[in-house]
Coordinates of C-alpha atoms in Angstrom, one line a residue:
M1375 CA 19.9 1.8 1.9
K1376 CA 20.1 3.7 -1.3
K1377 CA 16.6 4.1 -2.7
I1378 CA 15.8 4.7 -6.3
L1379 CA 12.3 5.7 -7.4
F1380 CA 11.2 4.5 -10.8
T1381 CA 7.5 5.0 -10.7
L1382 CA 8.6 8.4 -11.9
L1383 CA 5.5 10.1 -10.7
L1384 CA 5.8 11.9 -7.5
F1385 CA 3.0 14.3 -6.6
T1386 CA 2.5 16.5 -3.6
I1387 CA -0.3 19.0 -3.6
F1388 CA 0.0 20.8 -7.0
T1389 CA 3.7 20.0 -7.3
H1390 CA 4.7 17.5 -9.9
Y1391 CA 8.2 16.0 -10.1
T1392 CA 9.3 13.5 -12.7
K1393 CA 12.5 11.9 -14.0
S1394 CA 13.5 10.7 -17.4
Q1395 CA 11.7 13.4 -19.4
V1396 CA 12.3 12.5 -23.0
Y1397 CA 10.3 13.6 -26.1
D1398 CA 7.7 15.3 -23.9
K1399 CA 6.9 12.0 -22.3
N1400 CA 7.6 10.5 -18.9
C1401 CA 8.0 6.7 -19.1
Y1402 CA 7.8 4.3 -16.2
F1403 CA 7.3 0.7 -15.3
G1404 CA 5.4 1.0 -12.0
F1405 CA 7.7 -0.2 -9.3
T1406 CA 10.3 1.1 -6.8
F1407 CA 13.4 -0.7 -5.6
D1408 CA 16.3 -0.6 -3.2
V1409 CA 19.8 -1.4 -3.9
S1410 CA 20.2 -4.1 -1.3
E1411 CA 22.9 -3.8 1.4
N1412 CA 21.3 -6.7 3.2
K1413 CA 23.2 -10.0 3.3
N1414 CA 20.0 -11.9 3.9
W1415 CA 18.4 -11.0 0.6
G1416 CA 19.7 -9.9 -2.8
Y1417 CA 22.9 -8.2 -1.5
G1418 CA 24.2 -5.8 -4.2
E1419 CA 21.2 -6.3 -6.4
L1420 CA 17.9 -4.5 -6.8
I1421 CA 14.9 -5.4 -4.5
I1422 CA 11.4 -4.5 -5.6
T1423 CA 9.9 -2.5 -2.6
E1424 CA 6.6 -1.3 -4.1
V1425 CA 4.5 -2.2 -7.1
E1426 CA 2.0 0.4 -8.3
P1427 CA -1.6 -0.8 -8.8
N1428 CA -2.6 -1.1 -12.4
S1429 CA 0.9 -0.6 -13.6
P1430 CA 2.8 -2.6 -16.3
A1431 CA 4.8 -4.2 -13.4
E1432 CA 1.7 -5.4 -11.5
R1433 CA 0.0 -6.7 -14.7
A1434 CA 3.1 -8.7 -15.5
G1435 CA 3.1 -10.3 -12.1
I1436 CA 6.1 -8.7 -10.5
K1437 CA 5.9 -8.7 -6.7
V1438 CA 7.4 -6.9 -3.7
G1439 CA 10.5 -8.7 -2.6
D1440 CA 11.5 -9.9 -6.1
I1441 CA 15.2 -9.5 -6.9
I1442 CA 16.2 -8.0 -10.3
M1443 CA 19.2 -9.8 -11.5
E1444 CA 19.5 -8.4 -15.0
I1445 CA 18.1 -5.5 -17.1
N1446 CA 18.1 -6.4 -20.8
G1447 CA 20.7 -9.1 -20.0
K1448 CA 23.0 -6.9 -18.0
A1449 CA 23.8 -7.9 -14.4
T1450 CA 22.7 -5.5 -11.8
Y1451 CA 25.1 -6.7 -9.1
L1452 CA 27.0 -3.8 -7.5
R1453 CA 26.1 -1.4 -10.3
D1454 CA 25.8 2.3 -9.4
N1455 CA 22.5 4.2 -9.7
Q1456 CA 23.5 6.1 -12.8
T1457 CA 24.3 2.9 -14.7
I1458 CA 21.0 1.4 -13.7
A1459 CA 19.2 4.5 -14.9
N1460 CA 21.0 4.5 -18.2
W1461 CA 20.0 0.9 -18.8
L1462 CA 16.4 1.6 -18.1
F1463 CA 16.1 4.7 -20.2
E1464 CA 19.0 4.8 -22.6
D1465 CA 16.9 3.8 -25.6
M1466 CA 13.5 5.5 -25.3
Y1467 CA 12.5 4.3 -28.7
A1468 CA 12.7 0.7 -27.5
P1469 CA 9.1 -0.3 -26.6
T1470 CA 10.0 -2.8 -24.0
V1471 CA 12.6 -3.6 -21.3
T1472 CA 13.3 -7.2 -20.1
F1473 CA 13.9 -7.8 -16.4
T1474 CA 15.4 -11.1 -15.2
I1475 CA 14.0 -11.8 -11.7
R1476 CA 14.6 -14.4 -9.0
N1477 CA 12.8 -15.1 -5.8
M1478 CA 12.0 -18.0 -3.5
N1479 CA 9.8 -19.5 -6.3
A1480 CA 12.0 -18.9 -9.3
Y1481 CA 15.7 -19.1 -9.9
F1482 CA 15.6 -17.2 -13.2
K1483 CA 12.5 -15.7 -14.8
E1484 CA 12.2 -13.0 -17.5
Y1485 CA 9.6 -10.3 -17.5
T1486 CA 9.3 -8.1 -20.6
L1487 CA 7.6 -4.9 -19.6
S1488 CA 6.2 -2.2 -22.0
R1489 CA 6.9 1.3 -20.8
K1490 CA 4.0 3.4 -19.9
C1491 CA 4.6 6.9 -21.2
I1492 CA 2.5 9.9 -20.4
A1493 CA 2.9 13.6 -21.2
T1494 CA 5.3 15.5 -19.0
N1495 CA 3.9 17.8 -16.3
S1496 CA 0.6 15.8 -16.2
V1497 CA -1.4 14.6 -13.2
S1498 CA -3.3 11.3 -13.1
E1499 CA -6.7 10.7 -11.6
M1500 CA -5.1 8.3 -9.1
E1501 CA -2.9 11.2 -7.9
L1502 CA -5.8 13.6 -7.8
S1503 CA -7.9 11.1 -5.8
K1504 CA -5.1 11.3 -3.1
I1505 CA -4.9 15.0 -3.2
F1506 CA -8.7 15.4 -2.9
S1507 CA -9.1 12.4 -0.5
F1508 CA -11.2 14.5 1.9
Y1509 CA -14.1 14.3 -0.5
S1510 CA -14.2 10.6 0.4
L1511 CA -11.9 9.4 3.2
E1512 CA -14.0 6.2 3.1
N1513 CA -12.3 5.4 -0.2
T1514 CA -8.9 7.1 -0.1
S1515 CA -6.5 7.4 2.8
E1516 CA -3.1 6.4 4.0
R1517 CA -2.7 5.0 7.5
I1518 CA 0.4 4.1 9.5
F1519 CA 0.5 1.7 12.4
T1520 CA 3.2 0.1 14.5
L1521 CA 3.8 -3.4 15.9
P1522 CA 6.0 -4.1 18.9
L1523 CA 7.9 -6.7 16.9
Y1524 CA 11.2 -8.3 17.7
V1525 CA 12.8 -9.5 14.5
Q1526 CA 16.2 -11.3 14.6
P1527 CA 17.7 -12.7 11.4
D1528 CA 21.0 -14.5 11.2
K1529 CA 23.1 -11.9 9.6
D1530 CA 25.3 -14.4 7.7
V1531 CA 22.4 -16.4 6.1
D1532 CA 21.2 -15.8 2.5
F1533 CA 17.5 -16.7 2.6
Y1534 CA 17.5 -17.2 -1.2
D1535 CA 19.2 -20.6 -0.5
Y1536 CA 16.0 -21.9 1.1
H1537 CA 13.1 -23.1 -1.0
T1538 CA 11.2 -25.7 1.1
Y1539 CA 9.8 -25.8 4.6
D1540 CA 8.0 -28.0 7.1
F1541 CA 6.8 -27.6 10.7
Y1542 CA 8.5 -28.8 13.8
K1543 CA 6.9 -32.0 15.1
D1544 CA 7.5 -33.6 18.5
G1545 CA 5.0 -36.4 18.2
K1546 CA 2.6 -35.0 20.8
P1547 CA -1.1 -34.2 20.1
V1548 CA -1.5 -30.8 18.4
P1549 CA -3.9 -28.3 20.0
A1550 CA -6.5 -26.6 17.7
I1551 CA -4.7 -23.3 17.9
D1552 CA -1.5 -24.9 16.6
S1553 CA -3.3 -26.3 13.6
Q1554 CA -4.7 -22.8 12.9
I1555 CA -1.2 -21.3 13.1
T1556 CA 0.2 -23.9 10.8
I1557 CA -2.5 -23.1 8.2
L1558 CA -1.8 -19.4 8.5
L1559 CA 1.9 -19.7 8.2
A1560 CA 1.7 -22.2 5.3
K1561 CA -0.6 -19.8 3.3
D1562 CA 1.8 -16.9 3.5
L1563 CA 5.0 -18.9 3.1
E1564 CA 3.7 -20.5 0.0
A1565 CA 2.6 -17.1 -1.3
K1566 CA 6.3 -16.1 -1.0
G1567 CA 7.3 -19.1 -3.1
L1568 CA 8.3 -21.7 -0.5
V1569 CA 7.1 -25.2 -1.0
R1570 CA 6.2 -27.6 1.8
D1571 CA 8.4 -30.7 1.9
T1572 CA 7.6 -33.1 4.8
S1573 CA 10.5 -35.4 4.0
D1574 CA 13.5 -33.2 3.4
P1575 CA 12.8 -29.5 4.1
D1576 CA 15.4 -26.7 4.0
I1577 CA 13.6 -24.9 6.8
V1578 CA 11.8 -26.1 9.9
V1579 CA 9.3 -23.7 11.3
Q1580 CA 8.3 -23.6 15.0
A1581 CA 5.6 -21.4 16.4
Y1582 CA 5.2 -20.4 20.1
Y1583 CA 2.7 -18.5 22.1
N1584 CA 1.5 -17.5 25.6
Y1585 CA -1.8 -15.9 26.7
E1586 CA -2.4 -15.3 30.3
P1587 CA -4.1 -12.9 32.8
N1588 CA -1.8 -10.2 34.0
T1589 CA -0.8 -11.0 37.6
K1590 CA 0.0 -7.3 38.2
F1591 CA -3.4 -6.1 37.2
T1592 CA -5.1 -4.3 40.1
G1593 CA -8.5 -3.6 38.7
L1594 CA -8.4 -0.2 40.2
N1595 CA -8.3 1.7 36.9
N1596 CA -11.4 3.6 35.5
P1597 CA -13.9 0.9 34.3
N1598 CA -14.9 3.2 31.5
Y1599 CA -11.3 3.5 30.3
A1600 CA -11.2 1.4 27.1
P1601 CA -8.1 2.1 25.1
G1602 CA -7.6 0.7 21.6
T1603 CA -5.0 0.4 19.0
W1604 CA -5.6 0.5 15.2
R1605 CA -4.1 -2.4 13.2
F1606 CA -4.8 -3.8 9.7
D1607 CA -6.9 -6.9 9.1
V1608 CA -5.6 -8.6 5.9
D1609 CA -8.7 -10.7 5.6
K1610 CA -11.2 -7.8 6.0
Q1611 CA -8.9 -5.4 4.1
Q1612 CA -9.6 -2.7 6.6
M1613 CA -8.2 -1.0 9.7
V1614 CA -9.7 -2.4 12.9
L1615 CA -9.6 -1.1 16.5
L1616 CA -8.2 -3.8 18.9
P1617 CA -8.3 -3.8 22.7
I1618 CA -4.6 -3.4 22.9
F1619 CA -2.7 -0.7 24.9
D1620 CA -0.3 1.6 23.0
A1621 CA 3.3 0.6 23.7
D1622 CA 3.8 4.1 25.3
E1623 CA 0.9 3.7 27.7
P1624 CA 2.1 4.6 31.3
N1625 CA 2.3 1.6 33.6
V1626 CA 1.0 -0.7 30.9
D1627 CA 2.3 -3.7 32.9
K1628 CA -0.2 -2.9 35.7
V1629 CA -3.3 -1.6 33.8
A1630 CA -3.4 -4.4 31.3
Q1631 CA -5.8 -7.3 32.0
Y1632 CA -4.1 -9.9 29.8
I1633 CA -0.7 -10.3 28.2
V1634 CA -0.3 -12.1 24.9
E1635 CA 3.0 -13.3 23.2
Y1636 CA 3.2 -14.9 19.8
G1637 CA 6.1 -15.7 17.5
F1638 CA 7.7 -18.2 15.2
S1639 CA 11.3 -19.3 14.4
F1640 CA 12.9 -20.6 11.3
Y1641 CA 15.6 -23.2 11.6
D1642 CA 18.1 -24.4 9.1
R1643 CA 18.4 -28.2 8.9
K1644 CA 20.4 -28.6 5.8
Y1645 CA 23.2 -26.1 5.1
I1646 CA 24.8 -24.9 8.4
N1647 CA 24.9 -28.1 10.5
P1648 CA 22.8 -31.0 9.2
S1649 CA 23.1 -32.8 12.6
K1650 CA 21.1 -30.2 14.4
L1651 CA 18.6 -27.4 13.9
T1652 CA 20.2 -23.9 13.7
Q1653 CA 17.9 -20.8 14.2
I1654 CA 18.2 -18.4 11.2
W1655 CA 15.2 -16.1 11.8
D1656 CA 12.9 -15.2 14.6
C1657 CA 9.9 -12.9 14.8
N1658 CA 7.8 -12.4 17.9
I1659 CA 5.3 -9.9 19.3
K1660 CA 4.1 -9.0 22.8
D1661 CA 1.0 -7.0 23.5
Y1662 CA -0.9 -5.8 26.6
L1663 CA -4.7 -6.2 26.3
S1664 CA -7.2 -3.9 27.8
S1665 CA -9.9 -6.6 27.7
K1666 CA -10.5 -10.1 26.5
Y1667 CA -9.4 -10.9 22.9
T1668 CA -9.1 -14.4 21.7
L1669 CA -5.8 -15.9 20.9
E1670 CA -7.3 -17.4 17.7
E1671 CA -8.2 -13.9 16.5
Y1672 CA -4.9 -12.5 17.5
V1673 CA -2.8 -15.0 15.5
R1674 CA -5.2 -14.7 12.5
L1675 CA -4.7 -11.0 12.3
H1676 CA -1.0 -10.8 13.1
T1677 CA 0.5 -13.7 11.3
P1678 CA 0.4 -12.2 7.8
L1679 CA 1.7 -8.8 9.1
M1680 CA 4.6 -10.4 10.9
L1681 CA 5.6 -12.4 7.8
K1682 CA 5.9 -9.2 5.8
Q1683 CA 9.3 -8.9 7.6
F1684 CA 10.6 -11.9 5.7
P1685 CA 12.8 -12.5 3.7
Y1686 CA 14.0 -8.9 3.1
S1687 CA 14.7 -8.6 6.8
A1688 CA 16.6 -6.6 9.3
P1689 CA 17.0 -6.7 13.1
K1690 CA 14.4 -4.5 14.9
T1691 CA 12.4 -4.1 18.0
E1692 CA 9.6 -2.2 16.4
A1693 CA 8.0 -2.4 12.9
R1694 CA 6.0 0.3 11.1
Y1695 CA 3.5 -0.3 8.3
K1696 CA 1.8 1.9 5.9
V1697 CA -1.6 1.0 4.4
D1698 CA -2.7 2.8 1.2
F1699 CA -6.4 2.6 0.6
N1700 CA -7.6 3.9 -2.8
R1701 CA -10.8 3.6 -4.7
Y1702 CA -11.7 6.2 -7.4
N1703 CA -13.3 6.7 -10.8
Y1704 CA -10.9 6.2 -13.6
T1705 CA -11.6 7.7 -17.0
G1706 CA -8.0 7.8 -18.3
M1707 CA -7.6 11.6 -18.4
Y1708 CA -4.4 13.3 -17.2
F1709 CA -4.6 17.0 -16.3
D1710 CA -2.0 19.6 -16.9
A1711 CA -0.2 20.2 -13.6
D1712 CA 0.0 24.0 -14.3
D1713 CA -3.8 24.6 -14.6
L1714 CA -5.7 21.4 -13.8
V1715 CA -8.0 22.3 -16.6
T1716 CA -6.3 21.1 -19.8
V1717 CA -6.3 17.5 -20.7
K1718 CA -2.6 16.8 -21.0
D1719 CA -2.9 13.1 -22.0
V1720 CA -5.4 10.3 -22.3
D1721 CA -4.8 6.6 -21.9
M1722 CA -5.4 4.6 -25.1
D1723 CA -8.6 2.5 -24.9
S1724 CA -9.6 4.2 -21.6
P1725 CA -13.2 5.3 -21.0
A1726 CA -12.4 8.9 -21.8
Y1727 CA -10.6 7.9 -25.0
R1728 CA -13.4 5.7 -26.2
A1729 CA -15.8 8.6 -25.5
G1730 CA -13.8 10.9 -27.8
I1731 CA -11.8 13.0 -25.4
R1732 CA -8.3 13.8 -26.6
P1733 CA -5.1 15.5 -25.4
G1734 CA -5.3 19.3 -25.7
Y1735 CA -9.0 19.6 -24.9
V1736 CA -9.9 22.1 -22.2
I1737 CA -12.4 21.0 -19.7
K1738 CA -15.3 23.4 -19.2
K1739 CA -17.5 21.3 -16.9
I1740 CA -17.7 17.9 -15.4
N1741 CA -21.2 16.9 -14.1
N1742 CA -22.2 20.6 -14.6
R1743 CA -19.5 21.8 -12.2
K1744 CA -17.6 24.6 -14.0
F1745 CA -13.9 24.3 -14.3
E1746 CA -13.1 27.9 -13.6
H1747 CA -10.2 27.9 -11.3
T1748 CA -6.5 28.3 -10.8
K1749 CA -4.3 25.9 -8.8
E1750 CA -4.3 28.5 -6.0
S1751 CA -8.0 29.1 -5.9
L1752 CA -8.7 25.3 -6.1
S1753 CA -6.3 24.7 -3.1
E1754 CA -7.9 27.4 -1.0
A1755 CA -11.4 26.3 -1.8
Y1756 CA -10.5 22.7 -0.9
K1757 CA -9.1 23.7 2.5
R1758 CA -12.2 25.8 3.1
F1759 CA -14.4 22.8 2.2
I1760 CA -12.6 20.6 4.7
A1761 CA -12.9 23.1 7.5
E1762 CA -16.5 24.1 6.9
T1763 CA -17.9 20.6 6.5
M1764 CA -16.5 19.0 9.7
V1765 CA -19.9 19.2 11.2
F1766 CA -21.1 16.5 8.8
R1767 CA -18.5 14.0 9.8
D1768 CA -18.9 11.1 12.1
Q1769 CA -16.8 11.6 15.3
A1770 CA -16.8 7.9 16.1
T1771 CA -14.7 7.2 13.0
R1772 CA -11.9 9.6 13.8
F1773 CA -8.4 8.5 12.8
T1774 CA -4.9 10.0 12.1
N1775 CA -3.7 9.7 8.6
A1776 CA -0.1 9.0 7.5
G1777 CA 0.6 12.7 7.2
G1778 CA -0.2 13.1 10.9
Y1779 CA -3.5 14.9 10.5
T1780 CA -5.7 13.9 13.5
E1781 CA -9.1 15.1 12.3
C1782 CA -9.7 12.4 9.7
M1783 CA -13.3 11.2 9.8
F1784 CA -15.8 9.5 7.5
W1785 CA -19.0 11.2 6.6
N1786 CA -22.0 10.8 8.9
V1787 CA -24.5 8.6 7.0
G1788 CA -27.4 10.7 8.2
Y1789 CA -26.0 13.8 6.5
Y1790 CA -25.5 12.3 3.0
P1791 CA -28.0 14.6 1.3
E1792 CA -26.5 17.7 3.0
I1793 CA -23.0 16.7 2.0
A1794 CA -24.1 16.4 -1.7
K1795 CA -25.5 19.9 -1.5
E1796 CA -22.2 21.2 0.0
L1797 CA -20.2 19.7 -2.8
N1798 CA -22.4 21.5 -5.3
K1799 CA -21.8 24.9 -3.7
P1800 CA -19.7 27.0 -6.2
Q1801 CA -17.4 28.4 -3.5
Y1802 CA -15.9 25.0 -2.8
L1803 CA -14.8 24.3 -6.4
A1804 CA -15.4 20.6 -5.9
Q1805 CA -15.0 19.7 -9.6
F1806 CA -12.8 16.7 -8.8
S1807 CA -15.4 15.1 -6.6
Y1808 CA -16.4 13.3 -9.8
L1809 CA -13.6 10.9 -8.8
Y1810 CA -16.0 9.6 -6.1
D1811 CA -19.2 10.0 -8.1
F1812 CA -20.2 6.4 -7.2
E1813 CA -20.9 7.5 -3.6
K1814 CA -24.4 8.7 -2.6
Y1815 CA -22.9 11.7 -0.8
V1816 CA -21.4 12.9 -4.1
N1817 CA -24.0 11.7 -6.6
S1818 CA -27.5 10.8 -5.4
K1819 CA -28.5 9.5 -8.9
S1820 CA -28.1 5.8 -9.8
D1821 CA -26.5 6.7 -13.2
S1822 CA -22.8 5.9 -13.1
R1823 CA -21.9 8.0 -16.2
I1824 CA -20.3 11.4 -15.9
T1825 CA -20.8 14.2 -18.3
V1826 CA -17.8 16.1 -19.6
E1827 CA -18.0 19.4 -21.5
A1828 CA -14.7 20.4 -23.2
W1829 CA -13.4 22.8 -25.7
D1830 CA -11.6 21.0 -28.6
G1831 CA -10.0 24.1 -30.1
I1832 CA -12.9 24.8 -32.3
Q1833 CA -16.1 24.3 -30.4
N1834 CA -17.5 23.1 -27.1
R1835 CA -18.4 19.4 -27.1
V1836 CA -20.2 17.2 -24.6
F1837 CA -19.0 13.7 -23.8
S1838 CA -20.7 10.9 -21.8
V1839 CA -18.1 8.9 -20.0
T1840 CA -18.7 5.6 -18.1
P1841 CA -15.7 5.5 -15.7
E1842 CA -14.1 2.4 -14.3
I1843 CA -13.9 2.1 -10.5
R1844 CA -10.3 1.2 -9.6
K1845 CA -9.6 -0.2 -6.2
S1846 CA -6.4 -1.1 -4.4
V1847 CA -5.2 -1.7 -0.9
V1848 CA -1.4 -1.8 -0.5
V1849 CA 0.3 -2.7 2.8
K1850 CA 4.0 -1.9 3.1
A1851 CA 6.4 -2.7 5.8
L1852 CA 8.4 0.5 6.3

């Protein structure tokens, strides 16, 4: 699929790339989209694939999976990328752009978004929190996990035609687990905009499952061998280690103690052949368990993950997900990407703006840590900090991040005072640890305010800023 990025803020370590640089400002709306080539959902139109936390798009209520029909009244169907870009940015003096959106809940809804414009070549605190995430992996990290999903949509069906659903009923007594699955499915389907209709539904949903001991299990494997697989728990909003074998485990069909299968099918009962049910979408998963794990917990955790494959769907036998955890101190300052010292921009009505900090000020200190660095020296000091403080990390929390780095670990609680001392050592240039100043291993004081000393062009001034803690957890089906 052709992918167009319109968050317009891409940042790798000390490399800033932007588009639509006009009048020394970069303007964006806070979402990314695909031009859909999928007959199941929004073919030829624009599908929202990501919505940036705290962006104009998120505040307006735009969601992943929404279809953009029009931009300022102009139809997006089968338009080329350059035409779309021109519509979005042709009149940079216009304060707003109107998007007409449809989804399973709305046939036609207009969202008028104000552009967010920041100075070119500037770096936000959200981006800096991700660059300096090893100051606090507890708060900022990206994780990837895989599910052995089998997804099979009917390639000729447009899921936009379906707006109501109900569950298959055969008149027999319903086990407790079936009632639980019904509640789980209903919650997510209704969040997508479908409405339950028990008299005349467009879709009939049927779930199925099987949980049984593995008849091939010999019990001869090492009793201390306890493999686990990381997956995301939507309710707990965290990664959890489950007693599930990795799909690549050798002889998994013999070493697993239990086998669990779970899935659900959607059937058309109205448009294809009203006289019978016709399957239009199926999603199922099969896992090999290294120890006992209840079916109730299994379906609770996996149902919302599986439904992320619908309606913008494609046939697959494996599904990858990325989870972006981010929690950081927001003051509203943007730093010049060339030196990471100069305040390039400040959000209006942000904590920094209210405190009196303005674009052009040069930061001298934050929380008494001197801003005496270049990008190169800051990068080297950060890498040295990561390497030399590994001894203070908790080995039991080890994980691999989305970038493939295998030595990710949280701080050991018993070393919090020592970690704070390390962050204060001048050789580590840990100025941007203020982004996690709410953590005891960064700031042992109870005061949430940060002190900023800056040169305003005439004199050094000291500002007291009370930051806002911003938190987001974003799960994306890749």
